[in-house]
XYZ file of C-alpha atoms in Angstrom:
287
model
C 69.835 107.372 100.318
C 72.667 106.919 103.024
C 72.500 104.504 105.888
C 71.821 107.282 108.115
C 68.915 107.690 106.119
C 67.680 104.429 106.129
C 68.121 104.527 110.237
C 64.553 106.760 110.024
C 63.451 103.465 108.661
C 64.189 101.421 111.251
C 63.608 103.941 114.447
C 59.701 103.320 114.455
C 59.885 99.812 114.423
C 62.880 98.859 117.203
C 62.982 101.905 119.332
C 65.502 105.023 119.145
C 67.407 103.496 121.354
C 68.194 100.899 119.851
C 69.338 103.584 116.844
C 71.150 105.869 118.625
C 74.871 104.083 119.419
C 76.934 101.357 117.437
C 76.749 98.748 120.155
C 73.494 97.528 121.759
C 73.067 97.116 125.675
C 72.163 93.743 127.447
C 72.220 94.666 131.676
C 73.404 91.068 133.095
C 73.668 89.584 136.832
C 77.464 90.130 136.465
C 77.854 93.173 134.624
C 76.601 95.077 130.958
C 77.121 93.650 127.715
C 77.680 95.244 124.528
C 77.586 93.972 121.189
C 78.102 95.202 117.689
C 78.502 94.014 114.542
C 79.891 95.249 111.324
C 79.229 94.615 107.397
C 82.288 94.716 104.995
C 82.808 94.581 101.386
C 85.682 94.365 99.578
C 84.966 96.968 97.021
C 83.655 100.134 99.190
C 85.581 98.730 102.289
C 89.063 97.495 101.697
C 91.453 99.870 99.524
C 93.156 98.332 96.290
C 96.296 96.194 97.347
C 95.271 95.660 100.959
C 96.577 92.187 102.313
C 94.326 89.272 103.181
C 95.841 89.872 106.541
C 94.947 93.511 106.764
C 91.444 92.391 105.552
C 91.159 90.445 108.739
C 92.838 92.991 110.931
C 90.124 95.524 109.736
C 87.550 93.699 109.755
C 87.689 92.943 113.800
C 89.177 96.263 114.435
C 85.978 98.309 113.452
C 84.096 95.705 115.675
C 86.868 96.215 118.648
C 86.705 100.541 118.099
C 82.852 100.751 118.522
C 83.039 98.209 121.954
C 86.093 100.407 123.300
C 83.685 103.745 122.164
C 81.584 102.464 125.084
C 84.032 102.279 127.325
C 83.723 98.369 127.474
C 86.187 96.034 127.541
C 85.872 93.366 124.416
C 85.531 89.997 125.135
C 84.451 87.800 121.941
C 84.500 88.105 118.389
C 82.839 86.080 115.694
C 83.137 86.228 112.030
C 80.821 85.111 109.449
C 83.135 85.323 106.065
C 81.368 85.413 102.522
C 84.938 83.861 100.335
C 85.120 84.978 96.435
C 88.640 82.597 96.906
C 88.831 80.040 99.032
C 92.533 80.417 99.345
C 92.439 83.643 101.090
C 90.362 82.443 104.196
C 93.502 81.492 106.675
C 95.660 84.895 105.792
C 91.954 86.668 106.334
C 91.339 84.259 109.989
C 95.252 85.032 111.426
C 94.679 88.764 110.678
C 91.634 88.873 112.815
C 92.610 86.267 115.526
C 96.240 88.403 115.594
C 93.780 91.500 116.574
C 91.554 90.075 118.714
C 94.743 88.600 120.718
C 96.122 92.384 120.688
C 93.125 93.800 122.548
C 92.424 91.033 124.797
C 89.424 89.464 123.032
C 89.149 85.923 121.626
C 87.918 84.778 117.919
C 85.250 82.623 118.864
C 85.219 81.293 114.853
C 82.152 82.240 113.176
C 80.431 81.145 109.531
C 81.866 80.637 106.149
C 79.997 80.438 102.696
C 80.581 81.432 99.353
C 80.122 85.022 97.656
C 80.829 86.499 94.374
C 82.452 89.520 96.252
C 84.497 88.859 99.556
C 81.897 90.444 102.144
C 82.885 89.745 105.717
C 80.540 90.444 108.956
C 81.990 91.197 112.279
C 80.248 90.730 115.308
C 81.946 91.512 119.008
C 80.871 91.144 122.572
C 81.904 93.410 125.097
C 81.884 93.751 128.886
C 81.165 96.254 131.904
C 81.398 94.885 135.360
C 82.234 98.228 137.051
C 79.643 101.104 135.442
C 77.459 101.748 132.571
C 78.194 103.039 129.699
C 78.811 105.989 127.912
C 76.225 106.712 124.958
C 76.232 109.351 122.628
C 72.999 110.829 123.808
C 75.023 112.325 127.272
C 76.483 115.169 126.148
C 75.774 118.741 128.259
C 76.199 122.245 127.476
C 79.429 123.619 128.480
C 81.124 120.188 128.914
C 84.513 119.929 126.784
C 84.743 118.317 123.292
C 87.947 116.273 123.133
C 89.466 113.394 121.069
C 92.095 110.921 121.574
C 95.228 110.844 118.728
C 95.573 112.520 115.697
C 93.348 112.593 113.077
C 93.390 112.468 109.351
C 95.868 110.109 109.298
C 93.983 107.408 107.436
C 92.635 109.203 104.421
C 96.499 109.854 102.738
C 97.270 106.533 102.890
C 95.301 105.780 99.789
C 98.119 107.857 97.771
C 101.140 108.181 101.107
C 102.845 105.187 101.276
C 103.420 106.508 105.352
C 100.220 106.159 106.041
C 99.256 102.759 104.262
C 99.081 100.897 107.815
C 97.080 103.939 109.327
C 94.339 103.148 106.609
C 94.463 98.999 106.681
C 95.549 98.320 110.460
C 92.856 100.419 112.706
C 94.115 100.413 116.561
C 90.912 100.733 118.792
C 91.403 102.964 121.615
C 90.214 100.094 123.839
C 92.379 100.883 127.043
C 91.497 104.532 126.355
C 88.183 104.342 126.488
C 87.585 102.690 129.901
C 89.871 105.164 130.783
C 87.675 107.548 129.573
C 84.607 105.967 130.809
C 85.930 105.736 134.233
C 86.939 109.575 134.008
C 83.572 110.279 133.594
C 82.821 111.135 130.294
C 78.430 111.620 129.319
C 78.671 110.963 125.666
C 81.788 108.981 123.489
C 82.147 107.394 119.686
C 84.588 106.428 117.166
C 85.256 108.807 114.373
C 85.062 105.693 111.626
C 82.976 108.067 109.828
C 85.000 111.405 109.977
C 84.816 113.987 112.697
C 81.948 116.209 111.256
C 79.483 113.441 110.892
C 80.827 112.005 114.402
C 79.983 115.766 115.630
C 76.823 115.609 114.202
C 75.493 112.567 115.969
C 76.456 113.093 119.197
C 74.768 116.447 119.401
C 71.219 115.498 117.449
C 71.264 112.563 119.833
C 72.159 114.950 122.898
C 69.707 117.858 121.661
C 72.317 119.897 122.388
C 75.181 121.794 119.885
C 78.456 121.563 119.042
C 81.274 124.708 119.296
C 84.784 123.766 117.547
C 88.185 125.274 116.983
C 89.705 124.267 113.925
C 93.379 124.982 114.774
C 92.879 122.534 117.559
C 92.580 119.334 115.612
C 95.457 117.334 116.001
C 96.191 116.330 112.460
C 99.623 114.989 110.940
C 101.979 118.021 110.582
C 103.593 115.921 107.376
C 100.796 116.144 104.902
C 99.296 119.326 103.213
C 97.805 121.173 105.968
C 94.626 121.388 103.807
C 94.157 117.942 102.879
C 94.866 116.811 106.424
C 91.682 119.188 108.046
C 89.549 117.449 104.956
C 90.543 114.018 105.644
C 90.138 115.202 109.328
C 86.751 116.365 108.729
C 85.224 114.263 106.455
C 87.510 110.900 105.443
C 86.782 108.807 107.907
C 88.619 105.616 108.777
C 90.307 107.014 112.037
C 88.552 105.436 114.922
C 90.112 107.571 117.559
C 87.445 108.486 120.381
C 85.186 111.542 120.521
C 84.311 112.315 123.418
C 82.275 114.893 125.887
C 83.242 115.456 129.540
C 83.028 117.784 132.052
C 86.039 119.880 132.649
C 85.859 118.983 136.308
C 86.251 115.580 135.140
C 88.638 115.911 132.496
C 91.155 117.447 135.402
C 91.405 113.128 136.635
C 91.864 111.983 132.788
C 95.268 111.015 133.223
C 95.186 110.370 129.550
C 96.841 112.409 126.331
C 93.909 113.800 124.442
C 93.111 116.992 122.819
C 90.336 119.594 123.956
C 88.866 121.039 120.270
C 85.822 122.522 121.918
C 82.547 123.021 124.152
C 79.273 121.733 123.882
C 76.482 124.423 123.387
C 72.907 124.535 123.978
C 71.721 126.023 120.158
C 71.846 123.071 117.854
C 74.371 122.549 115.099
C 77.919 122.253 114.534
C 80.017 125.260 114.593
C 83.594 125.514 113.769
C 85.483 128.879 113.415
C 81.778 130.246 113.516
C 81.065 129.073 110.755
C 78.353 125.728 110.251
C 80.043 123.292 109.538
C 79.073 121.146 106.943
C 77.453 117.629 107.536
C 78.981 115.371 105.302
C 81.682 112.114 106.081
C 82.018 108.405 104.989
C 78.288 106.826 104.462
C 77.370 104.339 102.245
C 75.032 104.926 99.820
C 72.361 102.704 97.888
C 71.384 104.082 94.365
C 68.912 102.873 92.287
């Protein structure tokens, strides 16, 4: 069982809604907020050799990515830290604080306690004083499929030195997605999880389909063109911005992004004609 999965769990007794994106939605007097929050472990979560630093960079990045996927801007992060070593708490504090200072949110402290395996929870607020926003349950037949960056950059830096910092030190498309938002973009998420399973969600929470060109994912044209579409596809660890738009819309995005397809009204994912297969980063639980 995946955590996916264990969402069909949960969906009877909160609401879809409150399944269907990564941040939940508070309407205020002054504005929406968002919030999210994140679980990380250090052995599914952080690759061998990472820095304490990068630990905390990571750990409020993911946070940061799924605020900016609604087109918020973030505002406060706390962190509630679970220390195997008590000597790795301030490297683990400056690398989040040094994030949250990078994309204009403050680290508003948090809890510490003590935990046979370094497991770290990130929780972030974010803010919309000019719109609402943008779900993944938006998307529209015939509206354009586009993402921001490149993908499939994260993935070879387990064993590519080049990519190392791709993989550890996340950069959430924050200013992008407001951009985005603004634009007027229906339906919008990080691709944390890898672009297939990213594909996936948006269109089962859309009832619509999904209509892709392979040859137009941006992926790294230094790495085994093979390998690159796979980490592309299905590696995860990205967080650049899916998003759906209409094309009338998408002519005001003053913003570099890549179109890779349409949205369709028969369900599934396509790509090259072909279904394409529904698989990506999960976690599992085995017993």
């Amino acid at each position: 069982m995946d955590d996916r999965t264990l969402l069909r769990i949960i969906r009877p007794v909160i609401g879809t809604d409150a399944c269907s994106d990564d941040c939940a939605i508070l309407p205020l007097p002054c504005g929406i907020l968002v919030t999210s929050t994140d679980m990380l472990h250090e052995r599914s979560d952080f690759p061998k050799g990472i820095t304490d630093w990068q630990i905390g960079w990571m750990s409020a990045a993911v946070t940061i990515s799924d605020i900016a996927a609604m087109g918020a801007e973030p505002v406060q992060l706390v962190l509630a830290i679970g220390l195997d070593d008590e000597d790795r708490l301030k490297g683990i504090v400056t690398g989040a604080s040094d994030c949250c200072n990078q994309f204009g949110a403050t680290y508003a402290g948090g809890d510490l306690d003590a935990h046979h395996e370094l497991t770290i929870v990130s929780t972030g607020l974010g803010i919309i004083t000019d719109g609402q926003p943008v779900q993944r349950r938006g998307a529209k037949p015939e509206e354009l499929i586009c993402v921001t960056g490149v993908l499939g950059r994260a993935i070879p830096g387990l064993t590519d030195k080049r990519f190392w910092k791709d993989l550890c030190e996340p950069q959430p498309r924050v200013e992008e997605g407001i951009a985005i938002r603004k634009a007027g973009a229906t339906a919008m998420m990080d691709i944390s999880d890898g672009l297939a399973l990213s594909l996936y969600d948006i269109a089962e929470e859309s009832g619509t389909g999904m209509t892709i060109t392979g040859s137009s994912i941006p992926i790294p044209e230094d790495v085994d063109h093979s390998e690159a579409m796979t980490a592309a596809l299905f590696g995860g660890g990205d967080f650049e911005l899916l998003f759906c738009i209409p094309e009338n819309s998408y002519q005001s995005l003053n913003l570099p992004c890549t179109i890779i397809g349409r949205v369709t009204d028969e369900p599934g994912v396509i790509m090259d004609g072909r279904i394409l297969e529904k698989k990506g980063y999960l976690h599992h639980w085995y017993e």
